[in-house]
Amino acid sequence: MRSVAVVGASLAGLSAARALRAQGFDGRITMIGSEPHRPYDRPPLSKEFLAGHLAEADLVLEADGEDLAAEWRLGAAATGLERRSDGFAVPLADGTSVEADGVVIATGAVARELPWRLGGVHTLRTVDDARALRADLAGARRLVVIGAGFIGAEVAATARTLGLDVVIVEVAPAPFARALGPRMGAVLAGLHEDHGVRVVCGVAVRALTGDGRVDGVLLEDGRRLPADVVLAGIGARPAVEWLEGAGVEVGDGVLCDAGGGTSVPGVVAAGDCASWFDPGLGRHHRVEHWTGAAQRPATAVSTLLSGGTAAPDQAAPPYLWSDQYGRRVQFAGHAGPEDEVTVEEGDPDARSFLAVYRRDGRTTAVLGVDQVRQFTRWRRRIEPVGAR
Amino acid sequence: MIPACPLAALPRGEAIRLDADPPIAVFHTEDGELYAIDDTCTHQDASLADGWLEGCEVECPLHASRFDLRTGQVDAPPAKAPVRTHRVVVEDGTVYVEPSDLPPNLPPGVRSRSA
Ligand SMILES: Cc1cc2nc3c(=O)[nH]c(=O)nc-3n(C[C@H](O)[C@H](O)[C@H](O)COP(=O)(O)OP(=O)(O)OC[C@H]3O[C@@H](n4cnc5c(N)ncnc54)[C@H](O)[C@@H]3O)c2cc1C
Ligand code: FES
């Protein structure tokens, strides 16, 4: 293999380029990115950057002087993936095309949008989104966050800290229930209520109101929440449309084996766009967290460079962290709806505790809130569901 | 020199955080060595005393960059800069730390109290 095209120049793409060089690849690397920016870090966008504590320069992922000897094609989206007799061609939106022997798909995910187009309605995925949201929050009094996922919760916490009135609306009966289960979801909702944020659950949004600019959120039960700014935190879909017709199998993201290999030899995928087979779960699972996008590209790259013969390392259980109101939330593993949850340290009412999820005697997941040291120890006890 | 704790209060495999400015982490390795480094990760605001100690390295509890306790060097991103190391002395059963006089590599957004 003499040339590799990395499509998507963010965390997973940069991590793939680093892994290529670290694993001895000295051929041509072309980094293709639809955003005009060099790779930057997204987690601060809902936290310190939104709060104004970090500048754009603080988000840069590359180290000073780091040189991967790559060619950068930024500001040009890939529009397809074509197979050639001797490799691949990736056509770009600017009419040019990049040829390569191997391809790493790292196009991440795109924020889902509400069907109503009004001023003051935001999603948050890119630094440009964050800048726009920050500017809008600066002149606003009331924020409604639609969707109680992590990004929505972090924006709620940051906006509250900036002094806004904040309401979170969630259609599910409990917030964060899908990720954390209903009991711990309720504890995190309590953290928001402690800080004067209202959490409205079990009701859908019927419409946004306003003439040109949003002025309220109308709920299915007839209630209307006044709003100067609305954030839709309703999840992200994998950015895989550009692969249509390429022969790469796609489900909820690019379907990969346990080493990141796709259905097309010479093409691997990692990060938020990819749904790897999880041997522990016995199914494909798309992980949308920073650590997966930072670590799994190295496995995908060894799959690519070995032509699929390298036995993949067992992927670490999914891990995420979140900062809300100065509390550090950490979660690792897969929580199931039937899991038994016990608090092993601290006290949920004090918003500082460690909870362990178990199924059939196995530790499946660990949640820590302001219990970093205990979390560091407990997360190592997680056993994949299929183990033993 | 800053008194850290009685040696007996810091078993092997454990770490403590000293409330210096900026904070310092003191580690007692499984091999019985004592090391002190800056407690705050150079990537973001995480306490390395809460990290995972393995041999002469500590893994950051937030994003898993590893720091060498002997040199302060970091192995791989996301952290890019080393932490400072500090000299440790044990006298009469008490652990003392002599803080480095080099400038610390604090992460963006974190400032030392005196600065
Ligand atoms: C606001 C926010 C806060 C977050 N906070 C946390 C957190 O606290 N903890 C945590 O664990 N995770 C967090 N995450 C998730 C984490 O940032 C993601 O998991 C990570 O960014 C995924 O990296 P990626 O490279 O796979 O995808 P992305 O970062 O989405 O990057 C994909 C890149 O590919 C580009 N691209 C897309 N299509 C094309 C195309 N056709 N051609 C070329 N380029 C293309 C995109 O423009 C983008 O630059 C957060 C995410 C957001 C948005
Ligand atoms: S805070 Fe230490 S690696 Fe990120």
Coordinates of C-alpha atoms and ligand atoms in Angstrom, one line a residue:
Chain A
M1 CA 0.0 0.0 0.0
R2 CA 1.6 3.3 -1.1
S3 CA -1.1 5.8 -0.5
V4 CA -4.0 6.3 1.9
A5 CA -6.9 8.8 1.7
V6 CA -8.3 9.7 5.1
V7 CA -11.8 11.1 4.6
G8 CA -12.9 13.3 7.5
A9 CA -10.2 15.5 9.1
S10 CA -11.3 15.6 12.8
L11 CA -10.4 13.5 15.8
A12 CA -10.8 10.0 14.2
G13 CA -9.1 11.2 11.0
L14 CA -6.1 12.8 12.7
S15 CA -5.8 9.7 15.0
A16 CA -5.7 7.5 11.9
A17 CA -3.0 9.6 10.3
R18 CA -1.0 9.4 13.5
A19 CA -1.4 5.7 13.7
L20 CA -0.4 5.2 10.0
R21 CA 2.9 7.0 10.8
A22 CA 3.3 5.2 14.2
Q23 CA 2.9 1.9 12.5
G24 CA 5.6 2.6 9.9
F25 CA 3.6 3.7 6.9
D26 CA 5.8 6.1 4.9
G27 CA 3.6 6.5 1.8
R28 CA 1.4 9.4 0.8
I29 CA -1.4 10.4 3.2
T30 CA -4.2 12.7 2.0
M31 CA -6.4 14.3 4.6
I32 CA -9.8 15.2 3.2
G33 CA -12.1 17.4 5.3
S34 CA -15.2 19.3 4.5
E35 CA -14.7 21.9 7.2
P36 CA -12.1 24.6 6.4
H37 CA -10.5 24.1 9.8
R38 CA -7.5 22.0 10.9
P39 CA -8.6 19.2 13.3
Y40 CA -10.1 20.7 16.5
D41 CA -11.6 19.3 19.7
R42 CA -15.4 19.2 20.0
P43 CA -16.1 18.5 23.7
P44 CA -15.2 22.1 24.8
L45 CA -17.8 23.5 22.4
S46 CA -20.6 22.8 24.8
K47 CA -18.5 23.6 27.9
E48 CA -15.5 25.9 28.3
F49 CA -15.6 27.3 24.7
L50 CA -19.3 28.1 25.0
A51 CA -18.8 29.7 28.4
G52 CA -16.0 31.9 26.9
H53 CA -13.2 30.4 29.0
L54 CA -11.4 28.8 26.0
A55 CA -10.4 30.5 22.7
E56 CA -10.5 28.8 19.3
A57 CA -6.7 28.4 19.4
D58 CA -7.1 26.2 22.5
L59 CA -9.2 23.7 20.5
V60 CA -6.4 22.7 18.1
L61 CA -5.7 19.0 18.2
E62 CA -2.3 18.9 16.6
A63 CA 0.7 19.5 18.8
D64 CA 3.0 22.5 18.0
G65 CA 5.4 21.4 15.3
E66 CA 3.7 18.0 14.8
D67 CA 4.2 17.1 11.1
L68 CA 2.5 14.0 9.8
A69 CA 3.8 14.7 6.3
A70 CA 0.3 14.6 5.0
E71 CA -1.4 16.5 2.2
W72 CA -4.4 18.5 3.5
R73 CA -7.5 19.0 1.3
L74 CA -9.6 21.1 3.6
G75 CA -12.9 22.8 2.8
A76 CA -13.7 20.1 0.2
A77 CA -16.2 17.4 1.0
A78 CA -15.8 13.9 -0.5
T79 CA -18.8 13.2 -2.7
G80 CA -18.2 9.6 -3.5
L81 CA -15.9 6.6 -3.3
E82 CA -15.1 4.9 -6.6
R83 CA -13.4 1.5 -7.0
R84 CA -10.6 1.4 -9.6
S85 CA -8.8 -1.7 -10.8
D86 CA -5.7 -0.6 -8.8
G87 CA -7.3 1.2 -5.8
F88 CA -9.8 3.9 -5.2
A89 CA -10.7 7.4 -6.3
V90 CA -12.4 9.9 -4.0
P91 CA -14.1 12.7 -5.9
L92 CA -14.3 16.0 -4.1
A93 CA -17.0 18.8 -4.1
D94 CA -14.5 21.1 -5.8
G95 CA -14.3 18.9 -8.9
T96 CA -10.9 17.4 -8.2
S97 CA -10.3 13.8 -7.1
V98 CA -7.9 12.0 -4.8
E99 CA -6.5 8.6 -5.7
A100 CA -5.3 6.1 -3.1
D101 CA -4.6 2.4 -2.5
G102 CA -6.5 2.5 0.8
V103 CA -9.2 4.6 2.4
V104 CA -10.0 5.4 6.1
I105 CA -13.6 6.6 6.5
A106 CA -13.7 9.1 9.4
T107 CA -16.6 11.4 8.5
G108 CA -18.1 11.5 11.9
A109 CA -21.7 12.6 12.5
V110 CA -24.0 15.5 11.8
A111 CA -26.4 17.0 14.3
R112 CA -30.1 16.1 13.7
E113 CA -32.2 19.2 13.0
L114 CA -35.8 20.1 13.9
P115 CA -38.2 20.7 11.0
W116 CA -38.7 24.3 11.9
R117 CA -36.4 26.9 10.4
L118 CA -36.5 30.0 12.6
G119 CA -33.9 32.5 13.8
G120 CA -32.5 31.6 17.3
V121 CA -32.8 27.8 16.7
H122 CA -29.5 26.0 17.0
T123 CA -27.8 22.7 16.8
L124 CA -24.2 22.2 18.1
R125 CA -21.6 20.1 16.3
T126 CA -19.0 22.4 14.8
V127 CA -17.0 25.4 16.0
D128 CA -19.0 27.6 13.7
D129 CA -22.2 26.3 15.4
A130 CA -20.7 27.1 18.8
R131 CA -19.7 30.6 17.9
A132 CA -23.2 31.3 16.6
L133 CA -24.8 29.8 19.7
R134 CA -22.5 31.8 22.0
A135 CA -23.3 35.0 20.2
D136 CA -27.1 34.3 20.5
L137 CA -27.0 33.4 24.2
A138 CA -25.2 36.6 25.0
G139 CA -28.3 38.7 24.3
A140 CA -30.9 36.2 25.5
R141 CA -32.8 35.6 28.7
R142 CA -34.5 32.3 28.1
L143 CA -33.2 29.1 26.6
V144 CA -35.2 25.9 25.9
V145 CA -33.1 22.8 25.2
I146 CA -34.9 20.1 23.3
G147 CA -33.5 16.7 24.1
A148 CA -31.9 15.6 27.4
G149 CA -28.8 14.0 26.0
F150 CA -25.3 14.9 27.0
I151 CA -24.8 17.8 24.6
G152 CA -28.2 19.3 25.5
A153 CA -27.4 18.9 29.2
E154 CA -24.0 20.5 28.9
V155 CA -25.4 23.5 27.0
A156 CA -28.2 23.8 29.6
A157 CA -25.6 23.8 32.4
T158 CA -23.3 26.3 30.6
A159 CA -26.2 28.7 29.8
R160 CA -27.4 28.5 33.4
T161 CA -24.0 29.4 34.6
L162 CA -24.1 32.3 32.2
G163 CA -27.3 33.4 34.0
L164 CA -30.0 32.4 31.6
D165 CA -33.4 30.8 32.5
V166 CA -33.2 27.3 31.2
V167 CA -35.8 24.6 30.5
I168 CA -35.0 21.1 29.2
V169 CA -37.7 19.2 27.3
E170 CA -37.4 15.5 26.8
V171 CA -39.9 13.2 25.1
A172 CA -38.8 10.1 27.1
P173 CA -40.3 9.5 30.6
A174 CA -36.8 10.2 32.1
P175 CA -33.8 12.1 31.0
F176 CA -30.6 10.3 30.0
A177 CA -32.5 7.0 30.5
R178 CA -31.2 5.4 27.3
A179 CA -27.6 5.9 28.3
L180 CA -27.8 5.6 32.1
G181 CA -31.1 3.8 32.9
P182 CA -34.1 5.6 34.5
R183 CA -32.8 5.7 38.1
M184 CA -29.5 7.3 37.4
G185 CA -31.1 9.5 34.7
A186 CA -33.3 10.9 37.4
V187 CA -30.3 11.7 39.6
L188 CA -28.7 13.7 36.8
A189 CA -31.9 15.5 36.2
G190 CA -31.8 16.4 39.9
L191 CA -28.4 18.0 39.4
H192 CA -30.0 20.3 36.9
E193 CA -33.0 21.0 39.2
D194 CA -30.5 21.9 42.0
H195 CA -29.3 24.7 39.8
G196 CA -32.8 26.0 38.9
V197 CA -33.2 24.4 35.5
R198 CA -36.6 22.9 34.9
V199 CA -36.6 19.4 33.3
V200 CA -39.9 18.6 31.6
C201 CA -40.1 14.9 30.6
G202 CA -42.5 12.6 28.8
V203 CA -43.9 15.2 26.5
A204 CA -43.1 15.9 22.8
V205 CA -42.7 19.2 21.1
R206 CA -45.6 20.1 18.8
A207 CA -44.1 23.2 17.2
L208 CA -41.8 26.1 17.6
T209 CA -43.6 29.5 17.5
G210 CA -42.3 32.9 16.3
D211 CA -42.3 35.1 13.3
G212 CA -38.9 34.9 11.6
R213 CA -37.3 34.4 15.0
V214 CA -38.3 31.8 17.6
D215 CA -40.3 33.1 20.6
G216 CA -41.6 29.8 22.2
V217 CA -41.9 26.1 22.2
L218 CA -45.3 24.6 22.0
L219 CA -45.7 21.2 23.7
E220 CA -48.1 18.4 22.8
D221 CA -49.9 18.8 26.1
G222 CA -50.7 22.4 25.1
R223 CA -48.1 24.1 27.3
R224 CA -46.1 26.9 25.8
L225 CA -42.5 27.6 26.9
P226 CA -41.3 31.1 26.1
A227 CA -37.8 31.1 24.5
D228 CA -35.3 33.5 23.1
V229 CA -33.0 30.7 22.0
V230 CA -33.7 27.0 21.3
L231 CA -31.0 24.3 21.2
A232 CA -32.0 21.0 19.5
G233 CA -29.9 18.3 21.3
I234 CA -31.7 15.5 19.5
G235 CA -28.8 13.4 18.5
A236 CA -26.6 13.0 15.5
R237 CA -26.7 10.8 12.5
P238 CA -23.6 9.3 10.9
A239 CA -22.3 11.3 7.9
V240 CA -22.4 8.4 5.3
E241 CA -24.6 9.7 2.5
W242 CA -21.5 10.3 0.4
L243 CA -20.9 6.6 0.3
E244 CA -24.1 5.8 -1.5
G245 CA -23.4 3.5 -4.4
A246 CA -19.8 2.8 -3.3
G247 CA -20.6 -0.8 -2.2
V248 CA -19.7 -0.1 1.4
E249 CA -22.3 -1.7 3.6
V250 CA -24.1 0.9 5.8
G251 CA -26.5 0.4 8.6
D252 CA -26.5 2.8 11.6
G253 CA -23.2 4.0 10.3
V254 CA -20.5 2.2 8.3
L255 CA -20.8 -1.5 9.2
C256 CA -17.4 -2.8 10.3
D257 CA -16.0 -6.0 11.8
A258 CA -14.3 -5.9 15.2
G259 CA -11.2 -4.4 13.7
G260 CA -12.7 -1.6 11.7
G261 CA -12.7 -3.4 8.4
T262 CA -15.7 -2.6 6.1
S263 CA -17.4 -4.8 3.5
V264 CA -14.8 -3.5 1.0
P265 CA -11.2 -4.7 1.3
G266 CA -8.9 -1.7 1.5
V267 CA -11.5 0.4 3.2
V268 CA -11.7 0.8 7.0
A269 CA -13.8 3.1 9.2
A270 CA -13.6 4.5 12.7
G271 CA -15.1 7.2 15.0
D272 CA -18.7 8.5 15.1
C273 CA -19.5 7.4 11.6
A274 CA -18.6 3.7 12.2
S275 CA -20.6 0.9 13.7
W276 CA -18.1 -1.8 14.8
F277 CA -19.1 -5.3 15.6
D278 CA -18.9 -5.7 19.3
P279 CA -18.1 -9.3 20.2
G280 CA -19.3 -8.8 23.8
L281 CA -22.7 -7.5 22.7
G282 CA -22.9 -9.8 19.7
R283 CA -24.0 -7.0 17.4
H284 CA -22.9 -3.9 15.7
H285 CA -22.8 -0.8 17.9
R286 CA -22.0 2.8 17.0
V287 CA -20.0 4.5 19.7
E288 CA -20.2 8.3 19.6
H289 CA -17.7 9.3 22.2
W290 CA -14.4 11.0 22.1
T291 CA -12.2 8.2 23.4
G292 CA -13.5 5.7 20.8
A293 CA -12.7 8.2 18.0
A294 CA -9.2 8.7 19.5
Q295 CA -8.3 5.1 20.1
R296 CA -10.0 2.8 17.6
P297 CA -8.4 4.4 14.5
A298 CA -5.1 2.7 15.5
T299 CA -6.9 -0.7 15.3
A300 CA -8.5 0.2 12.0
V301 CA -5.1 1.2 10.6
S302 CA -3.5 -2.1 11.5
T303 CA -6.4 -3.8 9.8
L304 CA -5.8 -1.7 6.7
L305 CA -2.1 -2.1 6.6
S306 CA -2.2 -5.9 7.2
G307 CA -4.9 -6.4 4.6
G308 CA -7.2 -7.6 7.3
T309 CA -5.0 -10.3 8.7
A310 CA -4.0 -8.6 11.9
A311 CA -6.1 -9.9 14.9
P312 CA -7.8 -6.8 16.3
D313 CA -7.1 -5.8 19.9
Q314 CA -10.2 -6.2 22.0
A315 CA -11.8 -2.7 21.9
A316 CA -12.1 -1.1 25.3
P317 CA -15.6 -0.6 26.6
P318 CA -17.2 2.7 25.5
Y319 CA -16.3 5.6 27.8
L320 CA -17.5 9.1 28.1
W321 CA -17.1 12.1 30.4
S322 CA -19.2 15.2 30.8
D323 CA -18.8 18.3 32.8
Q324 CA -22.0 20.0 34.2
Y325 CA -22.1 22.7 36.9
G326 CA -18.5 21.9 37.8
R327 CA -19.3 18.2 38.4
R328 CA -17.4 15.6 36.5
V329 CA -19.6 12.9 35.1
Q330 CA -17.9 9.7 33.8
F331 CA -19.5 6.6 32.4
A332 CA -18.1 3.4 30.9
G333 CA -19.6 0.2 29.6
H334 CA -23.1 -0.7 28.3
A335 CA -26.0 -0.2 30.7
G336 CA -29.0 -2.4 30.0
P337 CA -32.5 -1.8 31.0
E338 CA -32.5 -4.8 33.3
D339 CA -29.3 -4.1 35.0
E340 CA -29.2 -3.9 38.8
V341 CA -27.7 -0.6 39.9
T342 CA -26.0 -0.2 43.3
V343 CA -24.3 2.9 44.7
E344 CA -20.9 1.8 45.9
E345 CA -19.4 5.1 47.1
G346 CA -20.8 8.5 48.0
D347 CA -24.4 9.6 47.9
P348 CA -26.5 10.5 44.9
D349 CA -28.3 13.2 46.9
A350 CA -25.0 14.9 47.4
R351 CA -24.3 14.6 43.7
S352 CA -21.0 12.8 44.4
F353 CA -21.2 9.1 44.0
L354 CA -20.2 6.0 42.1
A355 CA -22.8 3.6 40.8
V356 CA -22.2 0.1 39.4
Y357 CA -24.4 -1.7 36.9
R358 CA -24.6 -5.5 37.1
R359 CA -26.3 -8.2 35.1
D360 CA -26.1 -11.9 36.1
G361 CA -23.3 -11.0 38.5
R362 CA -21.2 -9.2 35.9
T363 CA -20.2 -5.6 36.1
T364 CA -21.6 -4.1 32.8
A365 CA -21.1 -0.4 33.4
V366 CA -19.9 2.2 35.9
L367 CA -21.1 5.7 36.5
G368 CA -19.2 8.3 38.5
V369 CA -20.2 11.8 39.5
D370 CA -17.3 13.7 41.1
Q371 CA -15.7 10.4 42.0
V372 CA -12.8 10.4 39.6
R373 CA -10.4 8.3 41.7
Q374 CA -13.0 5.6 42.5
F375 CA -14.1 5.6 38.8
T376 CA -10.5 5.0 37.7
R377 CA -10.5 1.8 39.7
W378 CA -14.0 0.5 39.1
R379 CA -14.0 0.9 35.3
R380 CA -11.3 -1.7 35.1
R381 CA -13.8 -4.3 36.5
I382 CA -16.2 -4.0 33.6
E383 CA -16.7 -7.4 31.8
P384 CA -18.2 -7.6 28.3
V385 CA -21.7 -9.2 28.3
G386 CA -20.5 -12.2 26.3
A387 CA -17.4 -12.9 28.4
R388 CA -17.1 -16.1 30.5
Chain B
M1 CA 10.2 22.2 51.2
I2 CA 6.6 21.3 51.7
P3 CA 5.7 18.6 54.2
A4 CA 3.4 16.2 52.4
C5 CA 2.4 13.4 54.8
P6 CA 3.8 10.8 57.1
L7 CA 5.3 8.0 55.0
A8 CA 3.1 5.5 56.8
A9 CA 0.0 7.4 55.5
L10 CA 1.0 6.8 51.8
P11 CA 1.0 3.0 51.2
R12 CA 2.4 1.6 48.0
G13 CA 0.2 2.0 45.0
E14 CA -1.4 5.2 46.4
A15 CA -1.1 8.9 45.7
I16 CA -2.0 12.1 47.5
R17 CA -2.6 15.6 46.2
L18 CA -0.9 18.5 47.9
D19 CA -2.8 21.8 48.0
A20 CA 0.2 23.7 46.7
D21 CA -0.1 26.4 43.9
P22 CA -0.4 24.7 41.5
P23 CA -1.3 21.4 43.2
I24 CA 1.3 18.6 43.4
A25 CA 0.7 14.8 43.3
V26 CA 2.9 12.5 45.3
F27 CA 3.0 8.8 44.3
H28 CA 4.3 5.7 46.1
T29 CA 4.9 3.1 43.5
E30 CA 4.4 -0.7 44.0
D31 CA 8.2 -0.9 43.9
G32 CA 8.5 1.4 46.8
E33 CA 9.7 4.5 45.0
L34 CA 8.3 8.0 45.8
Y35 CA 7.8 10.6 43.0
A36 CA 6.2 14.0 42.8
I37 CA 4.8 15.7 39.7
D38 CA 2.4 18.5 39.0
D39 CA -1.1 17.2 39.8
T40 CA -2.9 19.0 37.0
C41 CA -2.8 17.2 33.6
T42 CA -1.4 19.4 30.9
H43 CA -4.3 18.6 28.6
Q44 CA -7.3 19.7 30.6
D45 CA -8.3 20.1 34.2
A46 CA -7.9 16.6 35.7
S47 CA -6.0 15.5 38.8
L48 CA -3.3 13.0 38.1
A49 CA -3.4 11.8 41.7
D50 CA -6.8 10.3 40.7
G51 CA -5.2 8.5 37.8
W52 CA -4.2 4.9 37.3
L53 CA -0.7 4.1 38.6
E54 CA 1.2 1.4 36.8
G55 CA 4.9 1.0 37.3
C56 CA 6.5 4.4 37.0
E57 CA 3.7 5.8 34.9
V58 CA 0.3 7.4 35.8
E59 CA -2.5 7.4 33.3
C60 CA -4.7 10.5 33.3
P61 CA -8.2 9.6 34.6
L62 CA -9.9 11.7 31.9
H63 CA -8.4 10.9 28.5
A64 CA -5.7 8.4 29.3
S65 CA -2.5 10.2 28.3
R66 CA 0.4 8.6 30.4
F67 CA 3.0 10.6 32.2
D68 CA 6.4 9.2 33.3
L69 CA 6.8 9.9 37.0
R70 CA 10.6 10.1 36.7
T71 CA 10.8 12.6 33.8
G72 CA 7.3 14.1 33.6
Q73 CA 7.2 13.2 29.8
V74 CA 3.9 12.3 28.2
D75 CA 3.6 9.3 26.0
A76 CA 0.8 10.2 23.5
P77 CA -1.9 12.8 22.8
P78 CA -4.3 14.3 23.8
A79 CA -1.8 15.8 26.3
K80 CA 1.1 17.4 24.5
A81 CA 3.3 19.0 27.1
P82 CA 5.1 17.3 30.0
V83 CA 4.4 17.9 33.7
R84 CA 7.1 19.2 36.0
T85 CA 8.8 16.8 38.4
H86 CA 9.6 17.7 42.0
R87 CA 12.2 16.3 44.3
V88 CA 10.9 14.1 47.1
V89 CA 12.8 13.7 50.4
V90 CA 11.9 11.5 53.4
E91 CA 13.1 12.6 56.8
D92 CA 12.1 11.1 60.1
G93 CA 9.2 9.2 58.5
T94 CA 7.8 12.3 56.9
V95 CA 7.5 12.9 53.1
Y96 CA 8.7 16.3 51.9
V97 CA 8.5 17.8 48.4
E98 CA 10.8 20.5 47.1
P99 CA 8.8 22.2 44.4
S100 CA 10.5 22.8 41.0
D101 CA 11.3 26.4 40.2
L102 CA 10.5 25.9 36.5
P103 CA 7.2 27.4 35.1
P104 CA 4.3 24.9 35.1
N105 CA 2.6 23.7 31.9
L106 CA -1.0 24.3 33.0
P107 CA -3.8 23.4 30.6
P108 CA -5.6 26.3 28.8
G109 CA -8.3 27.8 31.0
V110 CA -6.5 26.8 34.2
R111 CA -4.5 29.5 36.0
S112 CA -2.3 29.2 39.0
R113 CA -3.7 31.2 41.9
S114 CA -0.7 33.5 42.2
A115 CA -0.5 34.4 38.5
Ligands
LIG1 C1 -20.7 19.7 21.5 C2 -20.1 18.4 21.6 C3 -19.6 18.0 22.9 C4 -19.1 16.7 23.1 N1 -18.7 16.4 24.3 C5 -18.1 15.1 24.6 C6 -17.7 14.7 25.9 O1 -17.8 15.5 26.8 N2 -17.2 13.5 26.0 C7 -17.1 12.6 25.0 O2 -16.7 11.5 25.2 N3 -17.5 12.9 23.7 C8 -18.0 14.2 23.5 N4 -18.4 14.6 22.2 C9 -18.3 13.6 21.1 C10 -16.9 13.7 20.4 O3 -16.6 15.0 20.1 C11 -17.1 12.8 19.1 O4 -17.2 11.5 19.5 C12 -15.8 13.0 18.2 O5 -15.7 14.3 17.7 C13 -15.9 12.0 17.0 O6 -14.8 12.2 16.2 P1 -14.9 11.9 14.6 O7 -13.6 12.3 14.0 O8 -15.3 10.5 14.5 O9 -16.1 12.7 14.0 P2 -16.3 14.3 13.9 O10 -15.6 15.0 15.0 O11 -17.8 14.5 13.7 O12 -15.5 14.7 12.6 C14 -15.9 14.3 11.3 C15 -15.3 15.3 10.3 O13 -15.6 14.8 9.0 C16 -16.0 15.8 8.2 N5 -16.8 15.3 7.1 C17 -18.1 14.8 7.1 N6 -18.5 14.4 5.9 C18 -17.4 14.6 5.1 C19 -17.2 14.3 3.7 N7 -18.1 13.8 2.9 N8 -16.0 14.6 3.2 C20 -15.0 15.2 4.0 N9 -15.2 15.4 5.3 C21 -16.4 15.1 5.8 C22 -16.8 16.7 9.1 O14 -16.9 18.0 8.6 C23 -15.9 16.6 10.4 O15 -15.0 17.6 10.4 C24 -19.0 15.8 22.0 C25 -19.4 16.2 20.7 C26 -19.9 17.5 20.5 C27 -20.4 17.9 19.2
FES2 S1 -7.2 15.8 30.9 FE1 -5.5 14.5 30.9 S2 -5.5 13.6 29.0 FE2 -7.1 14.9 28.9

